[in-house]
Amino acid sequence: AQSVTQPDIHITVSEGASLELRCNYSYGATPYLFWYVQSPGQGLQLLLKYFSGDTLVQGIKGFEAEFKRSQSSFNLRKPSVHWSDAAEYFCAVGASSGGYQKVTFGTGTKLQVIP
Amino acid sequence: DAGVTQSPTHLIKTRGQQVTLRCSPKSGHDTVSWYQQALGQGPQFIFQYYEEEERQRGNFPDRFSGHQFPNYSSELNVNALLLGDSALYLCASNLAGGPPPGELFFGEGSRLTVL
């Protein structure tokens, strides 16, 4: 069974500083990997996804993530954080079972942005 | 293009009662998944419906049941509510086998409080 670990529960960064959120996954085959963002009281919005090919993927809102198979990681990065990026971020791994996809989420990292 | 819609947005129940939550998938989608998100946690997979049948199920008791209708909308039913069932219930939809696999679109959730 697949699983996701997000080791950082809470991260605080200054506005304009760079950001890296860590994600490690466990899955026996080539994974489908996702990063979602959730603002308070809202549903989840897809930031970016990786299925195959280029290991550096670009997403919305200036985010990017790099897939490293050797480290089983899919870390999310942003060069310069904006106050509006304050939210909770979830890494997820998708896997197929019997022809149907199941997506498993990590426990999330809450991002606080200070002026 | 209507996204995923869920109702009700908030509800309060007492222990032992039953609740029904509703979800309409994004236009063009045929698969609905339900997730439970407890406070401070990541979404936990409950089950997935496709062609009006439950196709996958997470580690949830039989008190959690669902249904999918011919128009692809779905219901989540929870019987004999426990305090621990208090959570945000998220509905997600996707197109089975459609590119990219496993990319989910989420509604804003139904916040259930059990007293």
Coordinates of C-alpha atoms in Angstrom, one line a residue:
Chain A
A1 CA 0.0 0.0 0.0
Q2 CA 1.2 3.5 -0.7
S3 CA 1.9 6.1 1.9
V4 CA 3.1 9.7 2.2
T5 CA 5.2 11.3 4.9
Q6 CA 5.3 15.1 5.4
P7 CA 7.8 15.6 8.2
D8 CA 7.1 19.2 8.8
I9 CA 3.8 19.9 10.5
H10 CA 4.3 23.7 10.6
I11 CA 6.7 26.0 8.8
T12 CA 7.1 29.8 9.1
V13 CA 8.8 31.9 6.4
S14 CA 9.2 35.6 5.8
E15 CA 7.5 37.1 2.8
G16 CA 9.9 37.1 -0.1
A17 CA 11.9 34.2 1.3
S18 CA 12.3 30.9 -0.5
L19 CA 10.2 27.9 0.5
E20 CA 10.7 24.1 0.4
L21 CA 8.2 21.7 1.8
R22 CA 9.3 18.1 2.2
C23 CA 7.5 15.0 1.0
N24 CA 8.5 11.4 1.1
Y25 CA 6.4 8.6 -0.4
S26 CA 6.3 4.9 -0.3
Y27 CA 5.0 2.9 -3.3
G28 CA 6.3 -0.1 -5.1
A29 CA 5.9 1.1 -8.7
T30 CA 6.2 4.4 -10.4
P31 CA 4.0 6.8 -8.5
Y32 CA 1.7 9.5 -9.5
L33 CA 2.5 12.4 -7.2
F34 CA 0.6 15.5 -6.4
W35 CA 0.7 18.6 -4.3
Y36 CA -2.6 20.2 -3.2
V37 CA -3.2 23.4 -1.3
Q38 CA -6.0 24.0 1.2
S39 CA -7.0 27.4 2.5
P40 CA -9.0 27.6 5.7
G41 CA -12.5 26.2 5.4
Q42 CA -11.9 25.3 1.7
G43 CA -11.5 22.2 -0.3
L44 CA -8.2 21.2 -1.9
Q45 CA -6.8 22.7 -5.0
L46 CA -4.2 21.0 -7.2
L47 CA -0.9 22.8 -7.4
L48 CA 1.0 20.4 -9.6
K49 CA 1.4 16.8 -10.5
Y50 CA 4.0 14.3 -11.7
F51 CA 3.4 11.2 -13.8
S52 CA 6.5 10.6 -15.8
G53 CA 9.2 12.4 -17.9
D54 CA 10.9 15.5 -16.6
T55 CA 11.5 15.2 -12.9
L56 CA 11.1 19.0 -12.3
V57 CA 7.5 19.9 -12.7
Q58 CA 6.0 23.4 -12.8
G59 CA 2.7 24.2 -11.2
I60 CA 0.3 27.1 -10.6
K61 CA 1.1 30.2 -8.5
G62 CA 4.9 29.9 -9.1
F63 CA 5.3 26.5 -7.4
E64 CA 7.5 23.7 -8.6
A65 CA 8.4 20.3 -7.4
E66 CA 11.2 17.8 -8.1
F67 CA 10.8 14.1 -8.2
K68 CA 13.8 12.2 -6.9
R69 CA 13.3 8.4 -7.2
S70 CA 16.5 7.6 -5.3
Q71 CA 15.3 9.5 -2.3
S72 CA 11.5 8.7 -2.7
S73 CA 10.9 12.4 -2.4
F74 CA 8.8 15.0 -4.1
N75 CA 9.6 18.3 -2.5
L76 CA 7.7 21.5 -3.2
R77 CA 9.5 24.7 -3.8
K78 CA 8.8 28.4 -4.4
P79 CA 11.6 31.0 -4.9
S80 CA 9.7 33.9 -3.3
V81 CA 6.8 33.4 -1.0
H82 CA 3.8 35.8 -0.9
W83 CA 1.5 36.4 2.0
S84 CA -1.3 34.8 0.1
D85 CA 0.6 31.5 0.1
A86 CA -0.3 31.0 3.7
A87 CA -2.3 27.8 3.7
E88 CA -2.0 24.0 4.4
Y89 CA -0.1 22.0 1.8
F90 CA -0.7 18.3 1.2
C91 CA 1.4 15.9 -0.7
A92 CA -0.3 12.9 -2.2
V93 CA 0.5 9.7 -4.1
G94 CA -1.9 8.0 -6.6
A95 CA -1.9 4.4 -7.4
S96 CA -4.0 2.1 -9.5
S97 CA -5.8 -0.9 -8.1
G98 CA -8.0 -3.0 -10.3
G99 CA -8.1 -0.3 -12.9
Y100 CA -9.2 2.4 -10.4
Q101 CA -7.0 5.1 -9.0
K102 CA -6.7 5.8 -5.2
V103 CA -5.0 8.9 -3.9
T104 CA -3.4 8.8 -0.5
F105 CA -2.6 12.1 1.3
G106 CA 0.1 13.0 3.8
T107 CA -0.8 14.8 7.0
G108 CA -0.1 18.2 5.6
T109 CA 2.3 21.1 6.3
K110 CA 0.8 24.4 7.5
L111 CA 2.6 27.4 6.1
Q112 CA 2.7 30.7 7.9
V113 CA 4.0 33.7 6.2
I114 CA 5.2 36.7 8.2
P115 CA 5.8 40.2 6.9
Chain B
D1 CA -18.2 24.9 -15.9
A2 CA -19.5 23.8 -12.6
G3 CA -17.0 22.3 -10.2
V4 CA -17.7 19.8 -7.5
T5 CA -20.6 20.9 -5.3
Q6 CA -21.4 19.5 -1.9
S7 CA -24.3 20.0 0.5
P8 CA -24.9 20.8 3.2
T9 CA -21.9 22.9 4.0
H10 CA -22.3 22.6 7.8
L11 CA -24.4 20.4 10.0
I12 CA -24.7 19.4 13.6
K13 CA -25.9 16.0 14.8
T14 CA -26.0 14.2 18.0
R15 CA -24.5 10.8 18.8
G16 CA -26.5 7.9 17.4
Q17 CA -28.1 9.9 14.7
Q18 CA -27.7 9.3 11.0
V19 CA -26.4 11.8 8.4
T20 CA -26.5 12.0 4.6
L21 CA -24.1 14.2 2.6
R22 CA -24.5 14.9 -1.1
C23 CA -22.1 15.6 -3.9
S24 CA -22.4 16.5 -7.5
P25 CA -19.2 15.9 -9.5
K26 CA -17.5 18.3 -11.9
S27 CA -19.1 18.3 -15.3
G28 CA -17.8 15.5 -17.4
H29 CA -16.6 13.4 -14.5
D30 CA -17.9 9.9 -13.8
T31 CA -16.1 8.9 -10.6
V32 CA -16.6 10.1 -7.1
S33 CA -14.4 9.6 -4.1
W34 CA -15.2 10.5 -0.5
Y35 CA -12.6 11.6 2.1
Q36 CA -12.8 12.3 5.8
Q37 CA -10.5 15.1 7.1
A38 CA -10.3 15.4 10.8
L39 CA -9.1 18.6 12.3
G40 CA -5.3 19.0 11.7
Q41 CA -5.1 15.8 9.6
G42 CA -4.9 15.0 6.0
P43 CA -7.8 13.6 4.1
Q44 CA -8.5 9.9 4.6
F45 CA -10.0 7.9 1.8
I46 CA -13.4 6.4 2.6
F47 CA -14.5 4.9 -0.7
Q48 CA -14.9 5.5 -4.4
Y49 CA -17.9 5.1 -6.7
Y50 CA -17.9 4.4 -10.4
E51 CA -20.8 3.2 -12.5
E52 CA -23.0 3.2 -9.4
E53 CA -20.9 0.7 -7.6
E54 CA -18.3 1.0 -4.8
R55 CA -15.0 0.2 -6.4
Q56 CA -12.5 0.8 -3.6
R57 CA -12.8 1.3 0.1
G58 CA -10.6 2.6 2.8
N59 CA -10.3 1.5 6.4
F60 CA -13.8 2.7 7.5
P61 CA -16.5 0.7 9.3
D62 CA -19.7 -0.4 7.6
R63 CA -21.5 2.5 9.3
F64 CA -20.1 4.5 6.4
S65 CA -22.0 3.7 3.2
G66 CA -22.6 5.4 -0.1
H67 CA -24.5 5.5 -3.3
Q68 CA -23.9 6.8 -6.8
F69 CA -26.8 7.8 -9.0
P70 CA -27.1 7.5 -12.8
N71 CA -26.2 11.2 -13.2
Y72 CA -23.0 10.5 -11.3
S73 CA -23.9 12.4 -8.2
S74 CA -23.2 10.6 -5.0
E75 CA -24.3 10.4 -1.3
L76 CA -22.4 9.5 1.8
N77 CA -24.3 8.0 4.7
V78 CA -23.1 7.6 8.2
N79 CA -25.1 5.7 10.7
A80 CA -24.9 5.6 14.5
L81 CA -22.8 8.7 14.6
L82 CA -19.9 8.9 17.1
L83 CA -18.1 11.9 18.4
G84 CA -15.1 10.8 16.4
D85 CA -17.0 11.2 13.2
S86 CA -16.8 15.0 13.5
A87 CA -14.8 16.1 10.5
L88 CA -14.8 17.8 7.2
Y89 CA -16.1 15.4 4.6
L90 CA -14.7 16.0 1.1
C91 CA -16.0 14.8 -2.2
A92 CA -13.7 14.5 -5.1
S93 CA -14.4 13.7 -8.7
N94 CA -12.4 12.6 -11.7
L95 CA -12.8 10.9 -15.1
A96 CA -12.1 7.2 -14.8
G97 CA -9.0 6.4 -17.0
G98 CA -8.9 10.0 -18.2
P99 CA -5.7 11.9 -18.4
P100 CA -4.1 12.5 -16.1
P101 CA -5.0 9.5 -13.9
G102 CA -5.9 10.1 -10.4
E103 CA -6.1 13.9 -10.7
L104 CA -8.9 14.8 -8.3
F105 CA -11.1 17.9 -8.2
F106 CA -12.5 18.6 -4.8
G107 CA -15.5 20.3 -3.4
E108 CA -15.4 22.6 -0.5
G109 CA -16.6 20.0 1.9
S110 CA -19.4 19.4 4.4
R111 CA -18.4 20.2 8.0
L112 CA -20.1 17.7 10.4
T113 CA -20.1 18.2 14.1
V114 CA -21.3 15.4 16.3
L115 CA -22.4 16.4 19.9

